[in-house]
PDB file of C-alpha atoms in Angstrom:
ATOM      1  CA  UNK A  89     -55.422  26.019 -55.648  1.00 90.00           C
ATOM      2  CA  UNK A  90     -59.028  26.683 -53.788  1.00 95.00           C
ATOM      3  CA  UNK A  91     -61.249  28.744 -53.867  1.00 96.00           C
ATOM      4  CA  UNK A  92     -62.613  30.507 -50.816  1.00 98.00           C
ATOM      5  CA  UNK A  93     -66.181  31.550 -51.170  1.00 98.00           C
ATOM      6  CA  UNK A  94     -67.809  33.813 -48.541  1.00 98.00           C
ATOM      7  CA  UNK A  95     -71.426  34.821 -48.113  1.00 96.00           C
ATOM      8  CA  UNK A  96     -71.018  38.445 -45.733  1.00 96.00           C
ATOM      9  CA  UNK A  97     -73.742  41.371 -44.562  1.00 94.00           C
ATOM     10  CA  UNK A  98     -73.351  43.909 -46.649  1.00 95.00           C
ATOM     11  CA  UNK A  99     -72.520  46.343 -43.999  1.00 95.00           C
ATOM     12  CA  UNK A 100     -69.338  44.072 -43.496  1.00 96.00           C
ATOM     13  CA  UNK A 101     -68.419  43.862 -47.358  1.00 96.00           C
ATOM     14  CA  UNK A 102     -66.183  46.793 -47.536  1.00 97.00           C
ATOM     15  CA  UNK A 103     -64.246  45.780 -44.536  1.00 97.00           C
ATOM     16  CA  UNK A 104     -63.605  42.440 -45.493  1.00 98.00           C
ATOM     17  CA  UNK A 105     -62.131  43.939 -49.064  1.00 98.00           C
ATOM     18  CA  UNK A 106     -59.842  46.027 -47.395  1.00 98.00           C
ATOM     19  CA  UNK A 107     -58.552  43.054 -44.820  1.00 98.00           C
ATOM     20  CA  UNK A 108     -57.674  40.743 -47.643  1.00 98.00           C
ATOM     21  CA  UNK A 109     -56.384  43.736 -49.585  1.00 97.00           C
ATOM     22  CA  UNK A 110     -54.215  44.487 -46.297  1.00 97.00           C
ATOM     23  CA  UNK A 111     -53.259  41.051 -46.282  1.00 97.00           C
ATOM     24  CA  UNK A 112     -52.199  40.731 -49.704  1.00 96.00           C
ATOM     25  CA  UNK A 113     -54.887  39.300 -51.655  1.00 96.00           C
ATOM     26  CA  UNK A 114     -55.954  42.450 -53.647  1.00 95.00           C
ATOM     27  CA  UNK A 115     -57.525  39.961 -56.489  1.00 93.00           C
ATOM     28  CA  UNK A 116     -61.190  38.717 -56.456  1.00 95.00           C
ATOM     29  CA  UNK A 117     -64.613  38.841 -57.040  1.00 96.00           C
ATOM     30  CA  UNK A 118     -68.149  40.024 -55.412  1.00 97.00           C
ATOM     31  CA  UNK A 119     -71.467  40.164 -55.922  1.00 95.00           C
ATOM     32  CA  UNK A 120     -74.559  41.023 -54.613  1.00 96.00           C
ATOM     33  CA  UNK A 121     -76.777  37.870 -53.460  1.00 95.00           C
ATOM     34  CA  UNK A 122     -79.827  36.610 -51.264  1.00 90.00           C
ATOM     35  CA  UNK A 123     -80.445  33.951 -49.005  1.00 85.00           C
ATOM     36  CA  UNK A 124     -80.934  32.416 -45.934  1.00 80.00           C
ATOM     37  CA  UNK A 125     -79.318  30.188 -42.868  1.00 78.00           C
ATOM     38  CA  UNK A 126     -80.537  28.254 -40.737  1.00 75.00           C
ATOM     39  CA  UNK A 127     -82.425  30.672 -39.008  1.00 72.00           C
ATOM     40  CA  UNK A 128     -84.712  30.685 -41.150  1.00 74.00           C
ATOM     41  CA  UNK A 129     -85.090  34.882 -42.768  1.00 71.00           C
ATOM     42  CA  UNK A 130     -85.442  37.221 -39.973  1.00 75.00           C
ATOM     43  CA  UNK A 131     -89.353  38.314 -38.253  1.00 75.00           C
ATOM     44  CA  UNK A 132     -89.479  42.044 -37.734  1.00 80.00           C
ATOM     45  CA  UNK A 133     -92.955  42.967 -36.298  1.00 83.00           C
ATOM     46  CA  UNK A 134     -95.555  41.357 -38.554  1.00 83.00           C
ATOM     47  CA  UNK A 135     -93.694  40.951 -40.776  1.00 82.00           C
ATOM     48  CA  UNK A 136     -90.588  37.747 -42.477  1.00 76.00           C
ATOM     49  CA  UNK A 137     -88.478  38.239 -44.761  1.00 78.00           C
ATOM     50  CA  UNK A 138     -87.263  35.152 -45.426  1.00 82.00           C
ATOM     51  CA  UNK A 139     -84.295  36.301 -47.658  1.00 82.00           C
ATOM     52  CA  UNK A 140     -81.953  38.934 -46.615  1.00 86.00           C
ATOM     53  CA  UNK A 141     -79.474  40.785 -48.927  1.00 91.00           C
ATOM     54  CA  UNK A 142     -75.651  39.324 -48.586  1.00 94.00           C
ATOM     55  CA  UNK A 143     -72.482  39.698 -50.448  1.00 97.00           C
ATOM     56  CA  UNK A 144     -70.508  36.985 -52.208  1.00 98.00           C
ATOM     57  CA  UNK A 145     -66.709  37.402 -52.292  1.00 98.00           C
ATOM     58  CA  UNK A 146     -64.447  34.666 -54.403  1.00 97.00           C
ATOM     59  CA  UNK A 147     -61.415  34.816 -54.161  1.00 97.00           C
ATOM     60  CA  UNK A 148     -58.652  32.148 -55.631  1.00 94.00           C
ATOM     61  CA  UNK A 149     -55.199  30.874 -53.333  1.00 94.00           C
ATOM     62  CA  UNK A 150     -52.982  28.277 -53.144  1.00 92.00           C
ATOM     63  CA  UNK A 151     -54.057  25.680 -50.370  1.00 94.00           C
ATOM     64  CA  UNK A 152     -51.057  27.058 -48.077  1.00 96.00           C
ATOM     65  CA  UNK A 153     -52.672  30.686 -48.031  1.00 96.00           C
ATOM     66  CA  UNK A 154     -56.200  29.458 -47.669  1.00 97.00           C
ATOM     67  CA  UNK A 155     -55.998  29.372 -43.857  1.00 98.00           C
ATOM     68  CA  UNK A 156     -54.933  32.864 -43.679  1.00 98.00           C
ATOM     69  CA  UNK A 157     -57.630  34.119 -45.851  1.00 98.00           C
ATOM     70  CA  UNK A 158     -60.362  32.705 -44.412  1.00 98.00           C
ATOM     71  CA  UNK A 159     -58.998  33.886 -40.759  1.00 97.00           C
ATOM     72  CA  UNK A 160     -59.180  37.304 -42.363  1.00 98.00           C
ATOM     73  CA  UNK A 161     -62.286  37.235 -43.462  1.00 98.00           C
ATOM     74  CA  UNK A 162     -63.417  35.602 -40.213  1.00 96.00           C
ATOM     75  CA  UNK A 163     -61.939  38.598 -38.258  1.00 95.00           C
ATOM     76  CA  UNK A 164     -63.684  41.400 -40.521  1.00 96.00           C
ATOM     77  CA  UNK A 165     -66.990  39.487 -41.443  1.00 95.00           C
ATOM     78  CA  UNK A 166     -67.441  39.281 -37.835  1.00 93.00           C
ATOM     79  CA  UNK A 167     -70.021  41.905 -35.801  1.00 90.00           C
ATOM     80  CA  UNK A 168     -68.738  41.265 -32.528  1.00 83.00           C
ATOM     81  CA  UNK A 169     -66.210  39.218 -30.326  1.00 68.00           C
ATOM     82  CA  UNK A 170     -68.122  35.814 -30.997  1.00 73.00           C
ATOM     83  CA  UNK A 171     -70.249  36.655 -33.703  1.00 64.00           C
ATOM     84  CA  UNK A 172     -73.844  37.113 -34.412  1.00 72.00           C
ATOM     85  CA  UNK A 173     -76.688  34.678 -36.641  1.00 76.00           C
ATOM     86  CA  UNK A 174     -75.938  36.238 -39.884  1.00 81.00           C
ATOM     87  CA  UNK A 175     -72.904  36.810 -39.649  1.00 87.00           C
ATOM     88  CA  UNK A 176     -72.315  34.398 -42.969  1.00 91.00           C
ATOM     89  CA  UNK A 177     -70.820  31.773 -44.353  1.00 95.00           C
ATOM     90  CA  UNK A 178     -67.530  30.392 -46.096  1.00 97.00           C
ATOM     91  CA  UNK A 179     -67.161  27.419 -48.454  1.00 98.00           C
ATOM     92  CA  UNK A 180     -63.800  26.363 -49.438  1.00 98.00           C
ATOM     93  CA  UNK A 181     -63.580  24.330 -53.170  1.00 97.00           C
ATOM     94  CA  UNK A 182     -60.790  22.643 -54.893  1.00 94.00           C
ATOM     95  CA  UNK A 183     -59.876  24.571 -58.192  1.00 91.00           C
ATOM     96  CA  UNK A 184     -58.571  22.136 -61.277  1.00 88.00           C
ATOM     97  CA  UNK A 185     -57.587  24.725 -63.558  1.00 86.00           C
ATOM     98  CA  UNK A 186     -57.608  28.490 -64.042  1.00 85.00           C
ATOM     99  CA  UNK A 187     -56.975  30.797 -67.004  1.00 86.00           C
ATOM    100  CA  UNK A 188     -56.245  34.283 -68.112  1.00 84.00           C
ATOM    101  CA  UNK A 189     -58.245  35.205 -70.629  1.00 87.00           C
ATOM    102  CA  UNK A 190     -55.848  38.189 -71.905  1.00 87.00           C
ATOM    103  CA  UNK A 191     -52.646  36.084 -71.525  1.00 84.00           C
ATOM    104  CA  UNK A 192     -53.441  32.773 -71.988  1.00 82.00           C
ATOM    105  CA  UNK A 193     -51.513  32.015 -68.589  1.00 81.00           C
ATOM    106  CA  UNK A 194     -52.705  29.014 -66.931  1.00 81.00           C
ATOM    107  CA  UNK A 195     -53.045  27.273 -63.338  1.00 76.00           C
ATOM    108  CA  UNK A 196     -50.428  28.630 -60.947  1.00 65.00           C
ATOM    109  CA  UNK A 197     -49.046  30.946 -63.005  1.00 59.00           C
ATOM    110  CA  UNK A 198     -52.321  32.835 -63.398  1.00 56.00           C
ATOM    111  CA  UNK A 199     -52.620  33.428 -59.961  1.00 57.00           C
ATOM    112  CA  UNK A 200     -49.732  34.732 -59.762  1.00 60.00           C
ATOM    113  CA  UNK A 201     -50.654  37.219 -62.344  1.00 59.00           C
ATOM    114  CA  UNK A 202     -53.898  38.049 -60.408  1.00 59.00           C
ATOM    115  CA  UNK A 203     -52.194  39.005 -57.275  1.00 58.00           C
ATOM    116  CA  UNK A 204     -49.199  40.960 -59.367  1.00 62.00           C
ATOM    117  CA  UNK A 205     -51.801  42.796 -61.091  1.00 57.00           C
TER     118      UNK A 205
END
């Protein structure tokens, strides 16, 4: 199992949600966040702002459907044909374990669960 972890404008969120949801990962998790990439924040007139609002989605697969998902999110995170500074970020991180609290189901089983549920 990984976890896929993706920073996305907030304008972008809502798409990305429905693409996975499309796709057949209904399960996960977001939250708002701030930051900023390489650029640096963003100078509008006088004035920086050197962190800019973003969303965090996590989302738990098995390795084999980690390619897909992060295609997906690549297609809807995107704000044009090649993309845009901004745009975000994904991070892709082993998971050792997982459990359901309510169930007590554990690892693969559990994520099986998620997406059933």
């Amino acid at each position: 199992m990984v976890m896929v972890q993706a920073i996305v404008r907030p304008e972008k969120s809502f798409a990305v949600v429905e693409a996975l949801l499309d796709a057949g990962f209904p399960a996960l998790t977001k939250y708002d966040v701030a930051g900023r990439g390489k650029q640096r924040g963003i100078r509008i007139g006088e004035v920086t702002y050197d962190e800019l609002p973003k969303e965090m989605l996590m989302i738990v697969v098995s390795e084999e459907d980690a390619p897909l998902v992060i295609d997906t999110i690549e297609r809807a995170a995107r704000t044009n044909v090649q993309g845009a500074f901004g745009d975000g970020k994904i991070f892709v991180l082993p998971v050792q374990a997982s459990y359901t609290i309510s169930t007590g189901a554990r690892d693969a089983q559990a994520v099986a669960e998620a997406v059933e549920a």
